[in-house]
PDB file of C-alpha atoms in Angstrom:
ATOM      1  CA  MET W  24      -4.515  -2.738 -16.000  1.00 76.00           C
ATOM      2  CA  THR W  25      -5.065  -6.452 -15.604  1.00 96.00           C
ATOM      3  CA  THR W  26      -4.571  -9.367 -13.226  1.00 98.00           C
ATOM      4  CA  LEU W  27      -1.746 -11.829 -13.810  1.00 98.00           C
ATOM      5  CA  TYR W  28      -2.432 -15.524 -13.158  1.00 98.00           C
ATOM      6  CA  LEU W  29       0.605 -17.765 -12.718  1.00 98.00           C
ATOM      7  CA  CYS W  30       0.547 -21.561 -12.740  1.00 98.00           C
ATOM      8  CA  HIS W  31       2.614 -24.481 -14.043  1.00 98.00           C
ATOM      9  CA  PRO W  32       2.037 -28.222 -14.677  1.00 98.00           C
ATOM     10  CA  ALA W  33       5.001 -28.976 -12.380  1.00 98.00           C
ATOM     11  CA  SER W  34       2.669 -28.204  -9.470  1.00 98.00           C
ATOM     12  CA  LEU W  35       0.916 -31.484 -10.260  1.00 98.00           C
ATOM     13  CA  ASP W  36       4.165 -33.455  -9.978  1.00 98.00           C
ATOM     14  CA  HIS W  37       4.695 -32.804  -6.261  1.00 98.00           C
ATOM     15  CA  ALA W  38       3.277 -36.138  -5.083  1.00 98.00           C
ATOM     16  CA  THR W  39       1.883 -36.762  -1.609  1.00 98.00           C
ATOM     17  CA  PRO W  40       0.646 -40.025  -0.054  1.00 97.00           C
ATOM     18  CA  PRO W  41      -2.886 -41.317  -0.785  1.00 96.00           C
ATOM     19  CA  GLY W  42      -5.413 -39.462   1.346  1.00 96.00           C
ATOM     20  CA  HIS W  43      -3.076 -36.532   2.000  1.00 97.00           C
ATOM     21  CA  PRO W  44      -5.100 -33.284   1.998  1.00 98.00           C
ATOM     22  CA  GLU W  45      -2.435 -31.280   0.113  1.00 98.00           C
ATOM     23  CA  ARG W  46      -2.768 -32.940  -3.275  1.00 98.00           C
ATOM     24  CA  ALA W  47      -2.544 -32.203  -6.983  1.00 98.00           C
ATOM     25  CA  ASP W  48      -6.334 -32.083  -7.375  1.00 98.00           C
ATOM     26  CA  ARG W  49      -6.252 -28.737  -5.559  1.00 98.00           C
ATOM     27  CA  ILE W  50      -4.516 -27.205  -8.573  1.00 98.00           C
ATOM     28  CA  ARG W  51      -6.705 -29.036 -11.061  1.00 98.00           C
ATOM     29  CA  VAL W  52      -9.933 -27.599  -9.637  1.00 98.00           C
ATOM     30  CA  ILE W  53      -8.455 -24.084  -9.595  1.00 98.00           C
ATOM     31  CA  GLU W  54      -7.368 -24.364 -13.219  1.00 98.00           C
ATOM     32  CA  ARG W  55     -10.806 -25.669 -14.154  1.00 98.00           C
ATOM     33  CA  VAL W  56     -12.741 -22.858 -12.481  1.00 98.00           C
ATOM     34  CA  LEU W  57     -10.440 -20.186 -13.915  1.00 98.00           C
ATOM     35  CA  GLU W  58     -11.170 -21.470 -17.425  1.00 98.00           C
ATOM     36  CA  ASP W  59     -14.659 -19.953 -17.087  1.00 97.00           C
ATOM     37  CA  GLU W  60     -15.402 -17.037 -19.438  1.00 97.00           C
ATOM     38  CA  ARG W  61     -15.551 -14.714 -16.414  1.00 96.00           C
ATOM     39  CA  PHE W  62     -11.764 -15.013 -16.313  1.00 98.00           C
ATOM     40  CA  ALA W  63     -11.051 -14.488 -20.015  1.00 97.00           C
ATOM     41  CA  ALA W  64      -9.257 -11.194 -19.288  1.00 97.00           C
ATOM     42  CA  LEU W  65      -6.637 -12.806 -17.029  1.00 98.00           C
ATOM     43  CA  VAL W  66      -3.053 -12.507 -18.218  1.00 98.00           C
ATOM     44  CA  ARG W  67      -1.910 -16.124 -18.009  1.00 98.00           C
ATOM     45  CA  GLU W  68       1.739 -17.100 -17.645  1.00 98.00           C
ATOM     46  CA  GLN W  69       3.657 -20.248 -16.829  1.00 98.00           C
ATOM     47  CA  ALA W  70       5.673 -19.927 -13.633  1.00 98.00           C
ATOM     48  CA  PRO W  71       9.397 -19.668 -14.403  1.00 98.00           C
ATOM     49  CA  LEU W  72      11.917 -22.027 -12.825  1.00 98.00           C
ATOM     50  CA  ALA W  73      13.686 -20.122 -10.049  1.00 98.00           C
ATOM     51  CA  ASP W  74      17.304 -20.756  -9.198  1.00 97.00           C
ATOM     52  CA  LEU W  75      17.576 -22.176  -5.703  1.00 97.00           C
ATOM     53  CA  THR W  76      19.546 -19.120  -4.614  1.00 97.00           C
ATOM     54  CA  VAL W  77      16.187 -17.287  -4.645  1.00 98.00           C
ATOM     55  CA  ALA W  78      15.137 -19.338  -1.616  1.00 98.00           C
ATOM     56  CA  GLY W  79      18.122 -17.770   0.152  1.00 98.00           C
ATOM     57  CA  LEU W  80      16.131 -14.549   0.508  1.00 98.00           C
ATOM     58  CA  ALA W  81      14.236 -16.257   3.350  1.00 98.00           C
ATOM     59  CA  HIS W  82      16.313 -19.308   4.286  1.00 98.00           C
ATOM     60  CA  PRO W  83      20.008 -19.944   5.076  1.00 98.00           C
ATOM     61  CA  GLU W  84      22.096 -21.637   2.416  1.00 98.00           C
ATOM     62  CA  ASN W  85      22.573 -24.866   4.392  1.00 98.00           C
ATOM     63  CA  TYR W  86      18.809 -25.288   4.772  1.00 98.00           C
ATOM     64  CA  VAL W  87      18.180 -24.733   1.059  1.00 98.00           C
ATOM     65  CA  ALA W  88      20.883 -27.272   0.228  1.00 98.00           C
ATOM     66  CA  ALA W  89      19.409 -29.793   2.674  1.00 98.00           C
ATOM     67  CA  ILE W  90      15.938 -29.547   1.100  1.00 98.00           C
ATOM     68  CA  ALA W  91      17.392 -29.856  -2.400  1.00 98.00           C
ATOM     69  CA  GLY W  92      19.422 -32.862  -1.297  1.00 97.00           C
ATOM     70  CA  ALA W  93      16.409 -34.568   0.268  1.00 97.00           C
ATOM     71  CA  ALA W  94      14.524 -34.900  -3.033  1.00 96.00           C
ATOM     72  CA  PRO W  95      14.291 -38.630  -3.894  1.00 98.00           C
ATOM     73  CA  ASP W  96      14.858 -40.227  -7.278  1.00 97.00           C
ATOM     74  CA  GLU W  97      11.790 -42.397  -6.720  1.00 98.00           C
ATOM     75  CA  GLY W  98       9.041 -42.853  -4.159  1.00 98.00           C
ATOM     76  CA  LEU W  99       8.355 -40.481  -1.286  1.00 98.00           C
ATOM     77  CA  VAL W 100      10.601 -39.255   1.506  1.00 98.00           C
ATOM     78  CA  GLY W 101       9.261 -37.779   4.730  1.00 97.00           C
ATOM     79  CA  ILE W 102      10.625 -34.377   5.720  1.00 97.00           C
ATOM     80  CA  ASP W 103       8.474 -34.252   8.845  1.00 93.00           C
ATOM     81  CA  SER W 104       5.322 -36.033   9.992  1.00 92.00           C
ATOM     82  CA  ASP W 105       3.094 -34.467   7.337  1.00 94.00           C
ATOM     83  CA  THR W 106       5.543 -32.949   4.830  1.00 97.00           C
ATOM     84  CA  VAL W 107       6.947 -35.118   2.041  1.00 98.00           C
ATOM     85  CA  MET W 108       9.039 -34.869  -1.101  1.00 98.00           C
ATOM     86  CA  SER W 109       8.686 -36.869  -4.303  1.00 98.00           C
ATOM     87  CA  PRO W 110      10.851 -36.812  -7.448  1.00 98.00           C
ATOM     88  CA  GLY W 111       8.802 -33.872  -8.754  1.00 98.00           C
ATOM     89  CA  SER W 112       8.766 -31.846  -5.550  1.00 98.00           C
ATOM     90  CA  LEU W 113      11.920 -29.811  -6.043  1.00 98.00           C
ATOM     91  CA  GLU W 114      10.885 -28.495  -9.457  1.00 98.00           C
ATOM     92  CA  ALA W 115       7.407 -27.738  -8.110  1.00 98.00           C
ATOM     93  CA  ALA W 116       8.923 -25.779  -5.223  1.00 98.00           C
ATOM     94  CA  ARG W 117      11.288 -23.916  -7.565  1.00 98.00           C
ATOM     95  CA  ARG W 118       8.369 -23.042  -9.859  1.00 98.00           C
ATOM     96  CA  ALA W 119       6.434 -21.779  -6.827  1.00 98.00           C
ATOM     97  CA  LEU W 120       9.384 -19.540  -5.971  1.00 98.00           C
ATOM     98  CA  GLY W 121       9.593 -18.464  -9.592  1.00 98.00           C
ATOM     99  CA  ALA W 122       5.905 -17.575  -9.611  1.00 99.00           C
ATOM    100  CA  ALA W 123       6.279 -15.456  -6.483  1.00 98.00           C
ATOM    101  CA  VAL W 124       9.249 -13.555  -7.895  1.00 98.00           C
ATOM    102  CA  ARG W 125       7.633 -13.107 -11.317  1.00 98.00           C
ATOM    103  CA  ALA W 126       4.422 -11.821  -9.711  1.00 98.00           C
ATOM    104  CA  VAL W 127       6.383  -9.241  -7.716  1.00 99.00           C
ATOM    105  CA  ASP W 128       8.363  -8.178 -10.797  1.00 98.00           C
ATOM    106  CA  GLU W 129       5.249  -7.648 -12.893  1.00 98.00           C
ATOM    107  CA  VAL W 130       3.266  -5.843 -10.182  1.00 98.00           C
ATOM    108  CA  MET W 131       6.152  -3.658  -8.992  1.00 98.00           C
ATOM    109  CA  GLY W 132       7.031  -2.920 -12.623  1.00 98.00           C
ATOM    110  CA  GLY W 133       3.508  -1.630 -13.227  1.00 97.00           C
ATOM    111  CA  ARG W 134       2.792  -4.058 -16.043  1.00 97.00           C
ATOM    112  CA  VAL W 135      -0.203  -5.593 -14.233  1.00 98.00           C
ATOM    113  CA  ALA W 136      -2.440  -4.284 -11.446  1.00 97.00           C
ATOM    114  CA  ASN W 137      -2.078  -7.363  -9.269  1.00 98.00           C
ATOM    115  CA  ALA W 138      -1.270 -11.073  -9.474  1.00 98.00           C
ATOM    116  CA  PHE W 139      -2.417 -14.471  -8.213  1.00 99.00           C
ATOM    117  CA  ALA W 140      -0.156 -17.540  -8.232  1.00 99.00           C
ATOM    118  CA  ALA W 141      -1.783 -20.962  -7.842  1.00 98.00           C
ATOM    119  CA  MET W 142       1.197 -23.141  -7.011  1.00 98.00           C
ATOM    120  CA  ARG W 143       2.104 -25.924  -4.613  1.00 98.00           C
ATOM    121  CA  PRO W 144       3.618 -26.906  -2.260  1.00 98.00           C
ATOM    122  CA  PRO W 145       2.386 -24.009  -0.090  1.00 98.00           C
ATOM    123  CA  GLY W 146       4.842 -21.995   1.963  1.00 98.00           C
ATOM    124  CA  HIS W 147       3.746 -20.115   5.066  1.00 98.00           C
ATOM    125  CA  HIS W 148       4.633 -22.833   7.614  1.00 98.00           C
ATOM    126  CA  ALA W 149       8.248 -23.056   6.399  1.00 98.00           C
ATOM    127  CA  GLU W 150      10.421 -21.370   9.022  1.00 98.00           C
ATOM    128  CA  ARG W 151      13.938 -20.069   8.449  1.00 98.00           C
ATOM    129  CA  GLU W 152      15.441 -23.510   8.961  1.00 98.00           C
ATOM    130  CA  ARG W 153      12.522 -25.915   9.234  1.00 98.00           C
ATOM    131  CA  ALA W 154      10.116 -27.429   6.721  1.00 98.00           C
ATOM    132  CA  MET W 155       6.713 -28.315   8.158  1.00 98.00           C
ATOM    133  CA  GLY W 156       2.972 -28.200   7.577  1.00 98.00           C
ATOM    134  CA  PHE W 157       3.195 -29.312   3.915  1.00 98.00           C
ATOM    135  CA  CYS W 158       5.673 -26.445   3.225  1.00 98.00           C
ATOM    136  CA  LEU W 159       9.294 -26.554   2.006  1.00 98.00           C
ATOM    137  CA  PHE W 160      10.216 -22.943   1.152  1.00 98.00           C
ATOM    138  CA  ASN W 161       8.369 -19.841   2.339  1.00 98.00           C
ATOM    139  CA  THR W 162       7.325 -18.340  -0.988  1.00 98.00           C
ATOM    140  CA  ALA W 163       5.476 -15.370   0.539  1.00 98.00           C
ATOM    141  CA  ALA W 164       8.569 -14.435   2.535  1.00 98.00           C
ATOM    142  CA  VAL W 165      10.685 -14.702  -0.614  1.00 99.00           C
ATOM    143  CA  ALA W 166       8.212 -12.442  -2.444  1.00 99.00           C
ATOM    144  CA  ALA W 167       8.446  -9.805   0.293  1.00 98.00           C
ATOM    145  CA  ARG W 168      12.241  -9.901   0.433  1.00 98.00           C
ATOM    146  CA  HIS W 169      12.497  -9.828  -3.380  1.00 98.00           C
ATOM    147  CA  ALA W 170      10.378  -6.663  -3.475  1.00 98.00           C
ATOM    148  CA  ARG W 171      12.681  -5.115  -0.881  1.00 98.00           C
ATOM    149  CA  LYS W 172      15.953  -6.168  -2.516  1.00 98.00           C
ATOM    150  CA  HIS W 173      15.188  -5.764  -6.205  1.00 98.00           C
ATOM    151  CA  HIS W 174      12.438  -3.139  -6.366  1.00 98.00           C
ATOM    152  CA  GLY W 175      13.342  -0.788  -3.549  1.00 97.00           C
ATOM    153  CA  ALA W 176      10.208  -1.400  -1.510  1.00 98.00           C
ATOM    154  CA  ALA W 177      10.846   0.197   1.872  1.00 98.00           C
ATOM    155  CA  ARG W 178       7.984  -1.652   3.564  1.00 98.00           C
ATOM    156  CA  VAL W 179       6.093  -4.791   2.562  1.00 98.00           C
ATOM    157  CA  ALA W 180       2.983  -6.088   4.331  1.00 98.00           C
ATOM    158  CA  LEU W 181       2.146  -9.781   4.397  1.00 98.00           C
ATOM    159  CA  VAL W 182      -1.552 -10.501   5.064  1.00 99.00           C
ATOM    160  CA  ASP W 183      -2.346 -14.139   5.883  1.00 99.00           C
ATOM    161  CA  TRP W 184      -5.949 -15.341   6.146  1.00 98.00           C
ATOM    162  CA  ASP W 185      -5.178 -19.062   5.974  1.00 98.00           C
ATOM    163  CA  VAL W 186      -7.003 -20.852   8.815  1.00 98.00           C
ATOM    164  CA  HIS W 187      -3.647 -22.043  10.175  1.00 98.00           C
ATOM    165  CA  HIS W 188      -1.220 -19.510  11.591  1.00 98.00           C
ATOM    166  CA  GLY W 189       1.776 -18.818   9.362  1.00 98.00           C
ATOM    167  CA  ASN W 190       4.415 -19.640  11.932  1.00 98.00           C
ATOM    168  CA  GLY W 191       7.100 -19.666   9.250  1.00 98.00           C
ATOM    169  CA  SER W 192       6.373 -16.150   8.035  1.00 99.00           C
ATOM    170  CA  GLN W 193       6.244 -14.931  11.632  1.00 98.00           C
ATOM    171  CA  ASP W 194       9.583 -16.620  12.356  1.00 98.00           C
ATOM    172  CA  ILE W 195      11.288 -15.110   9.317  1.00 98.00           C
ATOM    173  CA  PHE W 196      10.045 -11.562   9.911  1.00 98.00           C
ATOM    174  CA  TRP W 197      10.000 -11.536  13.732  1.00 98.00           C
ATOM    175  CA  ASP W 198      12.851  -9.037  13.952  1.00 98.00           C
ATOM    176  CA  ASP W 199      12.451  -7.363  10.537  1.00 98.00           C
ATOM    177  CA  ALA W 200      10.938  -3.889  10.935  1.00 98.00           C
ATOM    178  CA  SER W 201      10.536  -3.517   7.155  1.00 98.00           C
ATOM    179  CA  VAL W 202       7.940  -6.307   6.851  1.00 98.00           C
ATOM    180  CA  MET W 203       4.614  -6.405   8.662  1.00 98.00           C
ATOM    181  CA  TYR W 204       3.042  -9.829   9.155  1.00 99.00           C
ATOM    182  CA  ALA W 205      -0.695  -9.861   9.928  1.00 98.00           C
ATOM    183  CA  SER W 206      -2.690 -13.072  10.390  1.00 98.00           C
ATOM    184  CA  THR W 207      -6.208 -14.215  11.163  1.00 98.00           C
ATOM    185  CA  HIS W 208      -6.392 -17.907  12.065  1.00 98.00           C
ATOM    186  CA  GLN W 209      -8.204 -20.442  14.211  1.00 98.00           C
ATOM    187  CA  MET W 210      -6.783 -21.130  17.682  1.00 98.00           C
ATOM    188  CA  PRO W 211      -6.144 -23.586  19.131  1.00 98.00           C
ATOM    189  CA  LEU W 212      -5.084 -25.363  15.947  1.00 98.00           C
ATOM    190  CA  PHE W 213      -1.904 -26.452  14.163  1.00 98.00           C
ATOM    191  CA  PRO W 214       0.814 -25.191  14.467  1.00 98.00           C
ATOM    192  CA  GLY W 215       0.028 -23.765  17.922  1.00 98.00           C
ATOM    193  CA  THR W 216       1.517 -20.311  17.372  1.00 98.00           C
ATOM    194  CA  GLY W 217      -0.252 -17.024  16.703  1.00 98.00           C
ATOM    195  CA  ALA W 218      -1.390 -15.664  20.065  1.00 98.00           C
ATOM    196  CA  ALA W 219      -2.288 -11.969  20.085  1.00 98.00           C
ATOM    197  CA  SER W 220       0.630 -11.409  22.465  1.00 98.00           C
ATOM    198  CA  GLU W 221       3.138 -12.474  19.764  1.00 98.00           C
ATOM    199  CA  ARG W 222       4.023  -9.078  18.302  1.00 98.00           C
ATOM    200  CA  GLY W 223       7.597  -9.283  17.043  1.00 98.00           C
ATOM    201  CA  GLU W 224      10.676  -7.281  17.987  1.00 98.00           C
ATOM    202  CA  HIS W 225       9.314  -4.112  16.342  1.00 98.00           C
ATOM    203  CA  ASP W 226       5.569  -4.551  16.925  1.00 98.00           C
ATOM    204  CA  THR W 227       5.138  -5.455  13.261  1.00 98.00           C
ATOM    205  CA  VAL W 228       3.577  -8.880  13.913  1.00 98.00           C
ATOM    206  CA  VAL W 229      -0.220  -8.706  14.204  1.00 98.00           C
ATOM    207  CA  ASN W 230      -2.053 -11.862  15.260  1.00 98.00           C
ATOM    208  CA  VAL W 231      -5.852 -11.916  15.421  1.00 98.00           C
ATOM    209  CA  PRO W 232      -6.922 -15.391  16.615  1.00 98.00           C
ATOM    210  CA  LEU W 233     -10.409 -16.739  15.901  1.00 98.00           C
ATOM    211  CA  HIS W 234     -12.177 -19.634  17.598  1.00 98.00           C
ATOM    212  CA  ALA W 235     -13.737 -22.844  16.306  1.00 98.00           C
ATOM    213  CA  GLY W 236     -17.243 -22.108  15.036  1.00 98.00           C
ATOM    214  CA  ASP W 237     -16.612 -18.442  14.240  1.00 98.00           C
ATOM    215  CA  ASP W 238     -18.459 -17.361  11.110  1.00 98.00           C
ATOM    216  CA  GLY W 239     -17.959 -14.746   8.425  1.00 98.00           C
ATOM    217  CA  ASP W 240     -19.407 -11.909  10.490  1.00 98.00           C
ATOM    218  CA  THR W 241     -16.936 -12.615  13.294  1.00 98.00           C
ATOM    219  CA  PHE W 242     -14.078 -12.881  10.807  1.00 98.00           C
ATOM    220  CA  ARG W 243     -15.015  -9.604   9.131  1.00 98.00           C
ATOM    221  CA  GLU W 244     -15.199  -7.779  12.437  1.00 98.00           C
ATOM    222  CA  ALA W 245     -11.829  -9.183  13.546  1.00 98.00           C
ATOM    223  CA  PHE W 246     -10.214  -8.371  10.201  1.00 98.00           C
ATOM    224  CA  ALA W 247     -11.718  -4.881  10.055  1.00 98.00           C
ATOM    225  CA  HIS W 248     -10.652  -3.941  13.580  1.00 98.00           C
ATOM    226  CA  GLY W 249      -7.532  -6.059  14.116  1.00 98.00           C
ATOM    227  CA  VAL W 250      -5.798  -6.135  10.730  1.00 98.00           C
ATOM    228  CA  LEU W 251      -6.926  -3.315   8.429  1.00 98.00           C
ATOM    229  CA  PRO W 252      -6.057  -0.294  10.626  1.00 98.00           C
ATOM    230  CA  ARG W 253      -2.584  -1.701  11.302  1.00 98.00           C
ATOM    231  CA  LEU W 254      -2.103  -2.451   7.600  1.00 98.00           C
ATOM    232  CA  ASP W 255      -3.126   1.083   6.651  1.00 98.00           C
ATOM    233  CA  ALA W 256      -0.893   2.668   9.289  1.00 98.00           C
ATOM    234  CA  PHE W 257       2.108   0.625   8.104  1.00 98.00           C
ATOM    235  CA  ARG W 258       1.889   2.352   4.678  1.00 98.00           C
ATOM    236  CA  PRO W 259       3.272  -0.594   2.684  1.00 98.00           C
ATOM    237  CA  ASP W 260       4.807  -0.286  -0.773  1.00 98.00           C
ATOM    238  CA  LEU W 261       3.440  -3.754  -1.639  1.00 98.00           C
ATOM    239  CA  ILE W 262       0.923  -6.102  -0.040  1.00 99.00           C
ATOM    240  CA  VAL W 263       1.506  -9.858  -0.322  1.00 99.00           C
ATOM    241  CA  ILE W 264      -1.466 -12.093   0.528  1.00 99.00           C
ATOM    242  CA  SER W 265      -0.955 -15.602   1.870  1.00 99.00           C
ATOM    243  CA  ALA W 266      -4.239 -16.706   0.363  1.00 98.00           C
ATOM    244  CA  GLY W 267      -5.347 -19.820   2.190  1.00 98.00           C
ATOM    245  CA  PHE W 268      -8.982 -20.812   1.774  1.00 98.00           C
ATOM    246  CA  ASP W 269      -9.221 -23.449   4.508  1.00 98.00           C
ATOM    247  CA  ALA W 270     -11.280 -21.153   6.749  1.00 98.00           C
ATOM    248  CA  HIS W 271     -14.169 -22.062   4.403  1.00 98.00           C
ATOM    249  CA  TRP W 272     -17.008 -23.866   6.166  1.00 98.00           C
ATOM    250  CA  ARG W 273     -16.534 -26.980   4.022  1.00 98.00           C
ATOM    251  CA  ASP W 274     -12.846 -27.464   4.858  1.00 98.00           C
ATOM    252  CA  PRO W 275     -11.977 -30.731   6.665  1.00 98.00           C
ATOM    253  CA  LEU W 276      -8.906 -29.447   8.537  1.00 98.00           C
ATOM    254  CA  ALA W 277     -10.478 -26.666  10.590  1.00 98.00           C
ATOM    255  CA  ASN W 278     -13.705 -25.351  12.083  1.00 98.00           C
ATOM    256  CA  LEU W 279     -14.300 -21.790  10.894  1.00 98.00           C
ATOM    257  CA  LYS W 280     -17.400 -21.063   8.859  1.00 98.00           C
ATOM    258  CA  LEU W 281     -16.401 -18.585   6.185  1.00 98.00           C
ATOM    259  CA  THR W 282     -17.959 -18.523   2.728  1.00 98.00           C
ATOM    260  CA  GLU W 283     -16.462 -17.482  -0.577  1.00 98.00           C
ATOM    261  CA  ALA W 284     -18.157 -14.080  -0.116  1.00 98.00           C
ATOM    262  CA  ASP W 285     -16.016 -13.488   2.971  1.00 98.00           C
ATOM    263  CA  PHE W 286     -12.823 -14.026   0.992  1.00 98.00           C
ATOM    264  CA  ALA W 287     -14.081 -11.645  -1.704  1.00 98.00           C
ATOM    265  CA  TRP W 288     -14.801  -9.052   0.999  1.00 98.00           C
ATOM    266  CA  ALA W 289     -11.332  -9.441   2.550  1.00 98.00           C
ATOM    267  CA  THR W 290      -9.763  -9.128  -0.903  1.00 98.00           C
ATOM    268  CA  ARG W 291     -11.670  -5.885  -1.558  1.00 98.00           C
ATOM    269  CA  GLU W 292     -10.646  -4.452   1.799  1.00 98.00           C
ATOM    270  CA  VAL W 293      -6.963  -5.227   1.227  1.00 98.00           C
ATOM    271  CA  MET W 294      -7.179  -3.805  -2.301  1.00 98.00           C
ATOM    272  CA  GLY W 295      -8.707  -0.624  -0.901  1.00 98.00           C
ATOM    273  CA  ILE W 296      -5.693  -0.059   1.331  1.00 98.00           C
ATOM    274  CA  ALA W 297      -3.358  -0.982  -1.521  1.00 98.00           C
ATOM    275  CA  ASP W 298      -5.065   1.650  -3.696  1.00 98.00           C
ATOM    276  CA  ARG W 299      -4.556   4.259  -0.997  1.00 98.00           C
ATOM    277  CA  ARG W 300      -1.006   3.359   0.025  1.00 98.00           C
ATOM    278  CA  CYS W 301       0.862   1.650  -2.815  1.00 98.00           C
ATOM    279  CA  GLY W 302      -0.745   2.166  -6.184  1.00 97.00           C
ATOM    280  CA  GLY W 303      -2.914  -0.923  -5.833  1.00 98.00           C
ATOM    281  CA  ARG W 304       0.057  -3.303  -5.777  1.00 98.00           C
ATOM    282  CA  VAL W 305      -1.072  -6.722  -4.489  1.00 98.00           C
ATOM    283  CA  VAL W 306       0.538 -10.144  -4.988  1.00 99.00           C
ATOM    284  CA  SER W 307      -1.551 -13.143  -3.858  1.00 99.00           C
ATOM    285  CA  LEU W 308      -0.054 -16.593  -3.339  1.00 99.00           C
ATOM    286  CA  LEU W 309      -2.075 -19.753  -2.752  1.00 99.00           C
ATOM    287  CA  GLU W 310      -1.634 -21.403   0.638  1.00 98.00           C
ATOM    288  CA  GLY W 311      -4.184 -23.870   2.081  1.00 98.00           C
ATOM    289  CA  GLY W 312      -7.705 -24.959   1.154  1.00 98.00           C
ATOM    290  CA  TYR W 313      -8.435 -28.673   1.158  1.00 98.00           C
ATOM    291  CA  ASP W 314     -12.094 -29.110   0.261  1.00 98.00           C
ATOM    292  CA  LEU W 315     -12.087 -28.979  -3.524  1.00 98.00           C
ATOM    293  CA  ILE W 316     -15.496 -27.334  -3.881  1.00 98.00           C
ATOM    294  CA  GLY W 317     -14.825 -24.758  -1.180  1.00 98.00           C
ATOM    295  CA  LEU W 318     -11.381 -24.092  -2.636  1.00 98.00           C
ATOM    296  CA  SER W 319     -12.521 -23.607  -6.219  1.00 98.00           C
ATOM    297  CA  LYS W 320     -15.427 -21.322  -5.252  1.00 98.00           C
ATOM    298  CA  SER W 321     -13.229 -19.278  -2.928  1.00 98.00           C
ATOM    299  CA  VAL W 322     -10.438 -18.870  -5.476  1.00 98.00           C
ATOM    300  CA  ALA W 323     -12.989 -17.819  -8.093  1.00 98.00           C
ATOM    301  CA  ALA W 324     -14.388 -15.159  -5.749  1.00 98.00           C
ATOM    302  CA  HIS W 325     -10.878 -13.974  -4.821  1.00 98.00           C
ATOM    303  CA  VAL W 326      -9.616 -13.720  -8.417  1.00 98.00           C
ATOM    304  CA  GLU W 327     -12.839 -12.136  -9.670  1.00 98.00           C
ATOM    305  CA  THR W 328     -12.392  -9.456  -7.011  1.00 98.00           C
ATOM    306  CA  LEU W 329      -8.752  -8.908  -7.978  1.00 98.00           C
ATOM    307  CA  MET W 330      -9.856  -8.495 -11.607  1.00 98.00           C
ATOM    308  CA  GLY W 331     -12.481  -5.947 -10.609  1.00 94.00           C
ATOM    309  CA  HIS W 332      -9.682  -3.557  -9.713  1.00 57.00           C
TER     310      HIS W 332
END
């Protein structure tokens, strides 16, 4: 069994303003590092173009239509203070949705052990009816709902180790007992949500806040005690990872001090529970990570660990 890697050149066509941290070079450095011979065994596929109705798994129809209608014919249009659309943004977002759905199909169908999709724009800040934090559609939420609707998954767990709390994923699954959302993140930090007291209507939201300056040892302890036992007890049929790598010590947007080895460790721990509970089924979707060196090293460690399955 192998690891599926999904990408598409359309990810490069989602333009952001000069100096914006969420930029096409993020994808370029990931593609470059995954060309190394260590990754020769990856099953590589181009992300398919999803129909916009797919976004309806996580967002109401009027919101999806509003985002589609906001795409400009030229230049950039601001969706909120730090989220923009360019002429290439809508296809990029649809390819990101397509990658998420394809990854779930292949993993749930047993054709690959697990999958990693390196697409942009990211997704975990997109709430039911609000784009924000560089995100238009919540691809991880769509992946979870697709597994439920089309593959009969009774329970899906969403594990988010991006340094910023995934307020969008929490919003979408707040009252959904079939999806567990578990997050480690720096607080206080954008977007301001993610307190440990935020637990959802069915106690299926698990927030484990970290503090500026916390290192890998602190992260591992918090993850091991705050996330992993809850994940195991939930007995998911699929685990979706919101794989942000901006908790890396090099990242300019936050102040945690993780290394690529910490992401490899977290990947192994999640895979261990997946092996025990759901036949090893893991789908990983790229979220943040804005220092190009830290991002490429962290993705390499993450994917190498997925391949070691």
